[in-house]
XYZ file of C-alpha atoms in Angstrom:
492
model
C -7.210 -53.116 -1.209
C -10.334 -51.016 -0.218
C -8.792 -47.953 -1.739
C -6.277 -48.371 -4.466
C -7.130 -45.506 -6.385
C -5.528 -42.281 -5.334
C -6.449 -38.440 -6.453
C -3.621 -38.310 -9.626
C -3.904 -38.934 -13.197
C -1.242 -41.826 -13.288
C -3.262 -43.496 -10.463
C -6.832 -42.797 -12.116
C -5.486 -44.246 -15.230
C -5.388 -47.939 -13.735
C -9.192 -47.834 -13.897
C -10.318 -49.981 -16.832
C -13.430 -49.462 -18.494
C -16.013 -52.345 -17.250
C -16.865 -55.962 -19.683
C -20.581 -54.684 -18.915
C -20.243 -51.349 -20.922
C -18.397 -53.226 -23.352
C -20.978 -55.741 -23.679
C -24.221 -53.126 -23.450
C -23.520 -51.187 -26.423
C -26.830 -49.057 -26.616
C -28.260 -47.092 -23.395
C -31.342 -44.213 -23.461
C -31.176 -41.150 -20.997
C -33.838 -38.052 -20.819
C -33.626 -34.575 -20.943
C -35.956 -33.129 -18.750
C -36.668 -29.856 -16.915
C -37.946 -26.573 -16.527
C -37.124 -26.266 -20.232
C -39.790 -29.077 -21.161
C -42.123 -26.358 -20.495
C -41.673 -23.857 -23.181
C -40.395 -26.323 -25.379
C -39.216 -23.763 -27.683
C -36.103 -24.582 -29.979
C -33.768 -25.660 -31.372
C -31.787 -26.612 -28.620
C -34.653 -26.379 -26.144
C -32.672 -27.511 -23.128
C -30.810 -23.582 -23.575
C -33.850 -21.630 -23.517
C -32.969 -20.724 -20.039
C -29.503 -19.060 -21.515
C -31.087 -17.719 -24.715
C -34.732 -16.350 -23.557
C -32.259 -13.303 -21.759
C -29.908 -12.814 -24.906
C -30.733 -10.773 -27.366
C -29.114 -12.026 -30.817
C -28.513 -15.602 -30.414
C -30.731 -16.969 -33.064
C -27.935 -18.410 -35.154
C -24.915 -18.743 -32.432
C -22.943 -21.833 -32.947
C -24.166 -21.738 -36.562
C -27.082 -24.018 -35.739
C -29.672 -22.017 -34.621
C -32.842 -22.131 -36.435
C -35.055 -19.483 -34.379
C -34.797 -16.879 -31.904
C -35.363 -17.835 -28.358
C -34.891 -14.912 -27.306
C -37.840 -13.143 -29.273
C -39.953 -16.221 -29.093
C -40.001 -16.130 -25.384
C -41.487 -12.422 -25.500
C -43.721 -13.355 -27.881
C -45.215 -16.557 -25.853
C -45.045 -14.923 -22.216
C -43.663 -11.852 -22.666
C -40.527 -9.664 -21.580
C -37.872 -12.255 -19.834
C -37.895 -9.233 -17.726
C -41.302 -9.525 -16.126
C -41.777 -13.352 -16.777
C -38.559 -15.136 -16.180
C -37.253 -18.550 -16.026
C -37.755 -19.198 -12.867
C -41.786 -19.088 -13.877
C -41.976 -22.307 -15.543
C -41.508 -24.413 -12.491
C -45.187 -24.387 -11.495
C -46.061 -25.322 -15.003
C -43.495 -28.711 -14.957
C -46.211 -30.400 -13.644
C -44.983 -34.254 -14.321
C -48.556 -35.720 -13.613
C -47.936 -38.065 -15.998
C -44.518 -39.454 -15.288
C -44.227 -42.740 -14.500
C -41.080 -44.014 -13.924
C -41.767 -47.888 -14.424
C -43.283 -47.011 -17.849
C -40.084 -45.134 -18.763
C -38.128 -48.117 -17.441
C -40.354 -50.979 -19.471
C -39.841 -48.328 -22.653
C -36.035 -48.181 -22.523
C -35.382 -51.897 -21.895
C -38.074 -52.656 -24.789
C -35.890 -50.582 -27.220
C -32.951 -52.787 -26.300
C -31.260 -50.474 -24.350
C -28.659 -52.289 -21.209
C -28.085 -49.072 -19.514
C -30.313 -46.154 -18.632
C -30.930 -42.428 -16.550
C -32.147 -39.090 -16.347
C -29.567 -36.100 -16.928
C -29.833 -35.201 -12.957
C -29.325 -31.445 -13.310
C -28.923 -29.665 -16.639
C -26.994 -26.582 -16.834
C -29.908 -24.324 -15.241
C -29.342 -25.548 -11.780
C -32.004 -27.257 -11.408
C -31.884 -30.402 -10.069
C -33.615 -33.515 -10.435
C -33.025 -35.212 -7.034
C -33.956 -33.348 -3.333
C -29.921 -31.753 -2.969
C -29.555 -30.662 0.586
C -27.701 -27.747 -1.260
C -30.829 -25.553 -2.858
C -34.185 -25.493 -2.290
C -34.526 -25.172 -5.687
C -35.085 -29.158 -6.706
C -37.778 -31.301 -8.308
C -38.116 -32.804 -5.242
C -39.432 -29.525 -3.366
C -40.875 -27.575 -6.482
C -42.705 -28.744 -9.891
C -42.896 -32.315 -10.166
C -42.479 -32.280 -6.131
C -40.646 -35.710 -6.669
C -37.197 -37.599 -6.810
C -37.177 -38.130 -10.315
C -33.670 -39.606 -9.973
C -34.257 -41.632 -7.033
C -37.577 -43.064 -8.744
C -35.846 -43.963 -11.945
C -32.979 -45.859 -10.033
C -35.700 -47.872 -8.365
C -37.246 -48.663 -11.822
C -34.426 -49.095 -13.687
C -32.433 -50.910 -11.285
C -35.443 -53.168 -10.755
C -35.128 -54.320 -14.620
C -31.820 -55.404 -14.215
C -30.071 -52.411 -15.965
C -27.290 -50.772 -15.349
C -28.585 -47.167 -14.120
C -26.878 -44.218 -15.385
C -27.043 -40.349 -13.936
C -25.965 -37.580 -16.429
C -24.350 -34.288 -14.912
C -24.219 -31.146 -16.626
C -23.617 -29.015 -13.718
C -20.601 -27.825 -13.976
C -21.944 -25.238 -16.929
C -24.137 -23.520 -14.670
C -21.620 -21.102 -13.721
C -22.343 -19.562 -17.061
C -25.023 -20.346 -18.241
C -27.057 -16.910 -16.955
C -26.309 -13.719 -17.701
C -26.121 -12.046 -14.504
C -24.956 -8.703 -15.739
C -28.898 -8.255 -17.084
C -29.996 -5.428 -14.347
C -33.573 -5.274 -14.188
C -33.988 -9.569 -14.374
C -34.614 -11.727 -11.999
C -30.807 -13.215 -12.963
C -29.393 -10.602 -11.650
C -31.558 -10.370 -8.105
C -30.097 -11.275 -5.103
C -33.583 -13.088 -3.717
C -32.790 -15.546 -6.687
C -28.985 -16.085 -5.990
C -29.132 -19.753 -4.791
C -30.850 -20.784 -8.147
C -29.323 -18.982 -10.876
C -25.803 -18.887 -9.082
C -22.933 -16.532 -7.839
C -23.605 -12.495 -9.092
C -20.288 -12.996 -11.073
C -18.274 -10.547 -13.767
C -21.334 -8.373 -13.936
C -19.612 -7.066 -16.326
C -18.465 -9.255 -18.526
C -20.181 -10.428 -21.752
C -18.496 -13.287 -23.506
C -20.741 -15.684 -25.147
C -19.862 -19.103 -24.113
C -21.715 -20.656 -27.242
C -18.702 -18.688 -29.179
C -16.032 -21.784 -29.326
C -13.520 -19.308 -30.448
C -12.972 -17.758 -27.462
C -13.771 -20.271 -24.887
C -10.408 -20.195 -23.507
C -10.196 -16.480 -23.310
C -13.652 -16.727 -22.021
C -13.132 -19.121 -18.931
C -9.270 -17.425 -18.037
C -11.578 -14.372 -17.479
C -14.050 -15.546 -15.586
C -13.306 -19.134 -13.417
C -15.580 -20.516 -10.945
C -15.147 -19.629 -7.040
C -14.215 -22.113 -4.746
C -18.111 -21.918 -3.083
C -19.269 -23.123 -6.808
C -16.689 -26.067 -7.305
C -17.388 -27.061 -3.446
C -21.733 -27.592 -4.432
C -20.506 -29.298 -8.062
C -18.879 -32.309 -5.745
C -21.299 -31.829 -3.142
C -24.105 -32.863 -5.694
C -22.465 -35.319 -7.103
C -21.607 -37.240 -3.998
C -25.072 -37.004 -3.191
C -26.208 -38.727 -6.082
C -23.449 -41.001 -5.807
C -24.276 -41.960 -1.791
C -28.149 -42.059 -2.410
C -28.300 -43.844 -6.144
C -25.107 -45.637 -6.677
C -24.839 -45.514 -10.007
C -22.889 -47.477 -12.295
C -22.646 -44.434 -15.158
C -21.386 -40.938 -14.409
C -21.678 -39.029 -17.858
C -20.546 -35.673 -17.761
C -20.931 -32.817 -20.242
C -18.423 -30.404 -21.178
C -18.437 -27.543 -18.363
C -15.772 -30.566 -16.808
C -13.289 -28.450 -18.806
C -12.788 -25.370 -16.421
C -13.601 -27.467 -12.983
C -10.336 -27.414 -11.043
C -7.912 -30.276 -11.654
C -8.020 -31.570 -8.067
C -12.006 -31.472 -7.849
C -11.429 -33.737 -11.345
C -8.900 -35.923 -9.541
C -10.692 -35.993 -6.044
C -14.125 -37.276 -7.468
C -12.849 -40.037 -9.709
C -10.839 -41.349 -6.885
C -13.599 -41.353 -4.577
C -16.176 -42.740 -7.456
C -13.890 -45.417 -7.854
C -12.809 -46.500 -4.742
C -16.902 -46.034 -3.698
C -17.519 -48.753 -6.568
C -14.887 -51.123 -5.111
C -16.731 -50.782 -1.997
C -20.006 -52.159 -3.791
C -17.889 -54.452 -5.427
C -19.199 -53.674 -9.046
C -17.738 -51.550 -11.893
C -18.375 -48.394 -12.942
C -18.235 -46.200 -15.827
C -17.191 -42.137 -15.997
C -17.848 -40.527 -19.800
C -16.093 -36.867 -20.548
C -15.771 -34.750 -23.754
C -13.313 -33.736 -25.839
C -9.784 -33.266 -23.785
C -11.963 -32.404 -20.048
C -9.736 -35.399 -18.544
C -6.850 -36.858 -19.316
C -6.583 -40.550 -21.864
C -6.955 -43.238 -19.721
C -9.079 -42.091 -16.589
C -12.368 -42.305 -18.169
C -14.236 -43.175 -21.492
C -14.450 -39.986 -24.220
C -18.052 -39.243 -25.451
C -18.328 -37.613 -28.647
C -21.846 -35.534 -28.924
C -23.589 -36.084 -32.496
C -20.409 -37.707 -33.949
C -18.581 -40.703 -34.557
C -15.568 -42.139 -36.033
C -14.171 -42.728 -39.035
C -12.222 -46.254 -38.691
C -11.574 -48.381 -35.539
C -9.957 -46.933 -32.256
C -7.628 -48.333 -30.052
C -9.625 -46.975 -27.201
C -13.453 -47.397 -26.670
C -15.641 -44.542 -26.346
C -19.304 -43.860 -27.094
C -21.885 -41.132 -29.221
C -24.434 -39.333 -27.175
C -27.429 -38.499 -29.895
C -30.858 -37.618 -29.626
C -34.367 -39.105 -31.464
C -35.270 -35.434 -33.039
C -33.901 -34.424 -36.146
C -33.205 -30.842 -34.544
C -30.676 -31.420 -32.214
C -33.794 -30.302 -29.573
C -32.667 -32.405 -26.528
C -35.371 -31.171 -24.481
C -38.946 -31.717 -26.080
C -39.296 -29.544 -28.717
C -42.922 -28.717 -29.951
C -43.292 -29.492 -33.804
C -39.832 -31.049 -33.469
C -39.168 -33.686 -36.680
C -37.919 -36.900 -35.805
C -34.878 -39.411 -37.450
C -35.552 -42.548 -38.653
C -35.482 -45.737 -36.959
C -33.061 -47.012 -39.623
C -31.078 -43.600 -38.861
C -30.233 -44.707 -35.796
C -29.943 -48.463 -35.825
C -26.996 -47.874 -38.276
C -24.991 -45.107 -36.290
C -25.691 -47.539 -33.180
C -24.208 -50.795 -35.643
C -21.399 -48.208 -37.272
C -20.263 -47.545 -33.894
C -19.888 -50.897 -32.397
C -18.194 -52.007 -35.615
C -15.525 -49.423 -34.618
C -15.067 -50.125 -31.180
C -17.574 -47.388 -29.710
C -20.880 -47.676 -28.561
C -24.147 -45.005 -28.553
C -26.424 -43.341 -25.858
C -29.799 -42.021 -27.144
C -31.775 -39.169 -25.731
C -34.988 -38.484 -25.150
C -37.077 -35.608 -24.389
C -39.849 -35.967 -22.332
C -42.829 -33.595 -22.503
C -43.598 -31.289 -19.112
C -46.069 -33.728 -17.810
C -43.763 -36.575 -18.251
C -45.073 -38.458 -21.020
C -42.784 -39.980 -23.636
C -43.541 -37.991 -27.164
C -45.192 -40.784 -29.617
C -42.969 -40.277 -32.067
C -40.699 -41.647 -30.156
C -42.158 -43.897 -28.529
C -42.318 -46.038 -32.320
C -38.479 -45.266 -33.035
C -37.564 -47.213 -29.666
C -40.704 -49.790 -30.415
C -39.137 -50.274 -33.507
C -35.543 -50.358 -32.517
C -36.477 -52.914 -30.263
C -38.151 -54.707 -32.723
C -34.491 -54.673 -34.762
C -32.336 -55.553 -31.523
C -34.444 -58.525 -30.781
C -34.320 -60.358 -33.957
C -30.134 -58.937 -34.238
C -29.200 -58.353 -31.172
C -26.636 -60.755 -30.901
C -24.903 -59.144 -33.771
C -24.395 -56.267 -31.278
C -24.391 -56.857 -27.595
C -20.988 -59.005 -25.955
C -19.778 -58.561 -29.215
C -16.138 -57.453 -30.274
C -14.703 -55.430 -33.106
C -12.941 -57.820 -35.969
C -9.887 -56.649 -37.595
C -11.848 -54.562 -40.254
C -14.621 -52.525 -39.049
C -16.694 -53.090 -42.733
C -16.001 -52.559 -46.007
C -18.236 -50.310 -48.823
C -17.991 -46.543 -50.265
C -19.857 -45.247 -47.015
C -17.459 -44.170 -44.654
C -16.959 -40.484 -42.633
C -15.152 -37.981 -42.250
C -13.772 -36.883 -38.627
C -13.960 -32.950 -38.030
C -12.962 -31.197 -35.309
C -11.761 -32.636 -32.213
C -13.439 -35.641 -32.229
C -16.360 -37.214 -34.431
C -18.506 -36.006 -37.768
C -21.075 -33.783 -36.542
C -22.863 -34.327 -39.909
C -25.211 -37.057 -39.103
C -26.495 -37.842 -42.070
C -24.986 -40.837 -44.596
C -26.777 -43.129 -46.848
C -25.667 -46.266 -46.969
C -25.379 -48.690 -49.685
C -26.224 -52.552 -50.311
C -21.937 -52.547 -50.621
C -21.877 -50.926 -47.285
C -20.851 -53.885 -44.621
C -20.144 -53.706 -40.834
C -18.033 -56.828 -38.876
C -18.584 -57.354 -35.268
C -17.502 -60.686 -33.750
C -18.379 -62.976 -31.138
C -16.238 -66.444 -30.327
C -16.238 -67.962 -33.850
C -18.808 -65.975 -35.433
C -18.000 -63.350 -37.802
C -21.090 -60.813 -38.161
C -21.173 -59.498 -41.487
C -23.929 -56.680 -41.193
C -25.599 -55.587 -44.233
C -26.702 -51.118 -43.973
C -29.291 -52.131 -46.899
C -30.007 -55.476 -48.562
C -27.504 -56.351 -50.939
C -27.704 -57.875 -54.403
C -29.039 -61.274 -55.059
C -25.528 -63.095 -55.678
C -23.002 -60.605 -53.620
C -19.574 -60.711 -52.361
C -18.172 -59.724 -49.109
C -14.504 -58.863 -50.128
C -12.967 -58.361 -46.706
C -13.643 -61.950 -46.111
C -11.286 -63.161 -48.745
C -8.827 -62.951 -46.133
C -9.895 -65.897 -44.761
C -8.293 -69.527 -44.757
C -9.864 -71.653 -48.054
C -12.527 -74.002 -45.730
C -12.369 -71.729 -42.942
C -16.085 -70.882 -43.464
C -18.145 -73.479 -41.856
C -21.992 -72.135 -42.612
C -23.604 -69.304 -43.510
C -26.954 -67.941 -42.237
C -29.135 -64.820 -42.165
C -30.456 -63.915 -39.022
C -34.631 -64.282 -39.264
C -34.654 -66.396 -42.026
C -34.939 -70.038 -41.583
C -32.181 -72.293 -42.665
C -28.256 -71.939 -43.986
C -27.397 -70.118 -46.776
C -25.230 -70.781 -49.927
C -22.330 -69.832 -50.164
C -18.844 -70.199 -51.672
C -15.358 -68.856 -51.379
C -13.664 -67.245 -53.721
C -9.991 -65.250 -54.609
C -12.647 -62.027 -54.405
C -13.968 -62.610 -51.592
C -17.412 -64.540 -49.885
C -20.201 -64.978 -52.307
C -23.432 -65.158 -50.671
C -26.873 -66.173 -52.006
C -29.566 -64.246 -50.229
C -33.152 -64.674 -50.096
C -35.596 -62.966 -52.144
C -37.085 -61.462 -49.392
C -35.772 -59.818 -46.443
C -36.247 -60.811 -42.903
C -36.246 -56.991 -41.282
C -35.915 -53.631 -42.422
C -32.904 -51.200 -41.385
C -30.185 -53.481 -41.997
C -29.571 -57.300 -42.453
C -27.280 -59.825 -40.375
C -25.568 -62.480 -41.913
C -23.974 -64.577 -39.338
C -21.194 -66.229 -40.845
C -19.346 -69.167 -38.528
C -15.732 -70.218 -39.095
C -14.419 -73.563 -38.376
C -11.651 -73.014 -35.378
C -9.549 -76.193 -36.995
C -6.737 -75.562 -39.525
C-alpha cells in the first residue's frame, strides 16, 4: 500500500523507528545563522529574543551574561540597530559544504544536517514563503540544499533540524519604537500578535498559561507545514528533528505532517526518522530527544541526546566559548548506546562558515576513538545490563539529567552487544587484574576469548563465582575509554 499511514495517533503509531538509526548511533548537525554574527552568549542562537529584553541575563537559571546590555554595548540601542542588521554581515565566504561533509563523517558520525530555520525565521533554504532566506540574503546560498548534496554524496543519512514552530514567540512585538514591532518587517519577524502581552516564554512555569493566552493563527501554522514540505519535496531527508515549539502546533498540523512524511518515505522506498521533545507527540509516533540529558538505566523505547561541543550550552558560535572534552563526549555517546539511546552533536559554525578549531580536534579526535572502537558502538544492541560501577545518573525533570558532568571510574563498565560478542567497555582503564561482575552471570565455559580492541593478541582471562577476571596490558591502546571484546561460545 502506497499510503498506509493515515492523519491519527493510533495510525502514526505503526511507524517503527528505522534498523539504520538503530545502527548509526552518533550524527553531527550545525547551528547556524544570523546569530553566528554577534556571537554573543550563552545561548547565542537567542540573541535575537534577548538583545530586545531587558532583564534576561539569568532567565532559565543559566544565563551567564546579559544579551540584552551586551548588544548596546557592541552596536548599540536594539532600537536603532536591530536584528535584522546582521544579515549583511553573515557573509559565509568560507563555507564549504564538502569540507563540512568530509569533517562529520571523519568524526564517525552516520547521519548529518543543518538546523534549516532556527527560531528567528530565518531560513536556511530559498522558501517560496519569505524573502527573507539565506538563499536571497547573507550567504545568498542554499545552505540546506548544498549540504544534502554533500552529505548525501558520502553515503550518510542527511538530517534537517526544524525549530520553526518557536518563532511565533520568539520576538517581542509589543516593543513600539523597534523594528519588531514595524509593519515593513512583518514577513520576517512574524504576525503583530498580543501587543500586549508580556509572558516570558523562557519562564517554564508558566508555559501553559503562556501559550492558552496567546496560540498561533491559522496563517502561522499554514507557513510551519508549508516549509516543511518544502524541505521535504526538495531534500528528502531521512531525519526530521524538531525542537520544542511542536508543543502548541495544532494536533491535526502534528497528525497531517507525519502522515504525509511517512507515506512520502514509502514512496522513496527508504525509512525515515521524526525526533520530538518531551510530551510534543504522543509514545509511539516518533523517537523522544532529550536536550543535554540522558538516562539513568535502559529504556524500553529508543530515543536519542541532542548536545553541543562548547562547554556553555552556546549552540551558535560563541566567541571565547570553552569547549568539553573529547573523552566528555565519547562517554555520554557510549553511556547512551549502552542504554538503548543514541546522541546528536552540535556544532556552531562561525559567520563565515568555518568550523571553530577547537572543534575541529574534538571530532578529529572522536574519530580517531570510533575508528579503532567503533564496532563496540555502531549495529550494536543493548545487553541485558547496561554496565555496572558507582557512576550512574540521576533523571530530573521530564526526561534526562541536565547535569552533564560525571567522572567515571576504572569500575565504571558499559555492555553493548553484537551476535556473540559481548562489549564490555571500560570509562577509564581499569586495574591490572580486574573483575567484571555482571559477567558472572554467564554459563561456566561460556567465554570463548577475550581481547582488547588495539592491542594485539587474546587476553587472559578466567571465570570466576565473582565475576570475569581480566588481565590487561600495561599499557593502553587509546585514551577516553577501553573496549574489551569478550566472545561467548553459542554451544551449551
Amino acid at each position: 500500500m502506497t499510503n498506509p499511514f493515515n492523519p491519527d495517533w493510533r495510525s502514526l503509531r505503526e511507524h517503527t523507528t528505522p534498523q539504520w538509526f538503530r545502527d548509526a548511533k552518533f550524527g553531527i548537525y550545525t547551528h547556524w545563522g544570523i546569530y553566528s554574527v554577534p556571537a554573543i552568549g550563552p545561548n547565542t542562537s537567542w540573541y535575537g529574543h534577548n538583545m530586545y529584553r531587558e532583564g534576561t541575563a539569568l532567565e532559565s537559571g543559566r544565563r551567564e551574561s546579559n544579551q540584552f546590555d551586551e548588544h548596546i554595548t557592541t552596536f548599540g540601542p536594539a532600537s536603532k540597530f536591530g536584528y535584522k542588521d546582521f544579515i549583511p554581515q553573515f557573509t559565509a565566504e568560507h563555507f564549504d559544504a564538502d569540507e563540512w561533509a568530509e569533517m562529520f563523517q571523519n568524526a564517525g558520525a552516520r547521519f548529518a544536517g543543518p538546523v534549516g530555520e532556527h527560531h528567528d525565521g530565518f531560513s536556511m533554504w530559498p522558501t517560496k514563503t519569505s524573502r527573507w532566506n539565506a538563499a536571497e540574503m547573507g550567504p545568498k546560498r542554499d545552505v540546506v540544499g548544498l549540504l544534502e548534496k554533500a552529505i548525501k554524496g558520502r553515503g550518510m543519512k542527511y538530517m534537517v533540524a526544524m525549530h520553526h514552530a518557536e518563532h511565533w514567540w520568539f520576538f517581542p512585538h509589543w516593543l513600539k519604537g523597534h523594528d519588531v514591532s514595524d509593519p515593513a518587517f512583518t514577513e520576517f519577524y512574524g504576525e503583530l500578535h498580543s501587543q500586549n502581552l508580556q509572558i516570558d516564554p523562557h519562564n517554564w512555569k508558566r508555559e501553559d498559561e503562556w501559550a492558552a493566552m496567546d496560540r498561533p493563527s491559522k496563517a502561522f501554522l499554514e507557513k510551519w507545514k508549508a516549509r516543511l514540505h518544502e524541505v521535504v519535496e526538495n531534500y528528502s531527508p531521512d531525519y526530521i528533528w524538531f525542537d520544542f515549539g511542536l508543543k502548541f502546533v495544532h494536533e491535526q498540523y502534528k497528525q497531517d505532517f507525519l502522515s504525509y512524511y511517512y507515506n512520502k518515505a514509502n514512496e522513496w522506498n527508504r525509512e525515515v526518522v521524526v525526533t520530538y521533545k518531551w510530551s510534543d507527540l504522543p509514545p509511539g509516533t516518533a523517537s523522544v530527544d532529550i536536550e543535554l540529558g540522558r538516562m539513568s538505566d535502559q529504556t524500553y523505547f529508543d530515543w536519542i541526546t541532542d548536545t553541543t561541543v562548547d562547554d556553555g550550552q552556546a549552540w551558535g558560535y560563541m566567541k571565547g566559548a570553552r569547549y568539553k572534552t573529547p573523552t566528555e563526549l565519547l562517554q555520554y555517546l557510549i553511556d547512551n548506546v549502552s542504554k538503548n539511546g543514541y546522541m546528536l552533536l552540535n556544532v556552531g559554525p562561525k559567520a563565515d562558515g568555518t568550523i571553530p578549531d577547537e572543534a575541529q580536534a574534538i571530532l578529529a579526535e572522536m574519530g580517531q576513538w570510533l575508528h579503532l572502537n567503533g564496532e563496540a558502538i555502531y549495529g550494536t544492541a543493548p545487553w541485558s545490563l547496561y554496565g555496572e560501577g558507582p557512576t550512574n545518573f540521576k533523571v530530573e525533570g521530564a526526561f534526562g539529567d541536565l547535569t552533564e558532568k560525571h567522572h567515571f571510574t576504572g569500575e565504571d563498565f558499559r555492555f553493548t552487544t553484537k551476535q556473540n560478542v559481548l562489549y564490555a567497555i571500560s570509562m577509564r582503564w581499569p586495574g591490572p587484574d580486574f573483575i567484571i561482575k555482571s559477567i558472572k552471570a554467564l554459563y561456566p565455559g561460556e567465554v570463548e576469548k577475550v581481547e582488547l580492541l588495539g592491542h594485539k593478541g587474546p587476553l587472559n582471562f578466567r571465570q570466576t563465582p565473582d565475576g570475569l577476571q581480566i588481565e590487561r596490558p600495561k599499557v593502553a591502546p587509546c585514551d577516553h575509554a577501553q573496549v574489551f571484546k569478550i566472545t561467548r561460545r553459542k554451544d551449551r
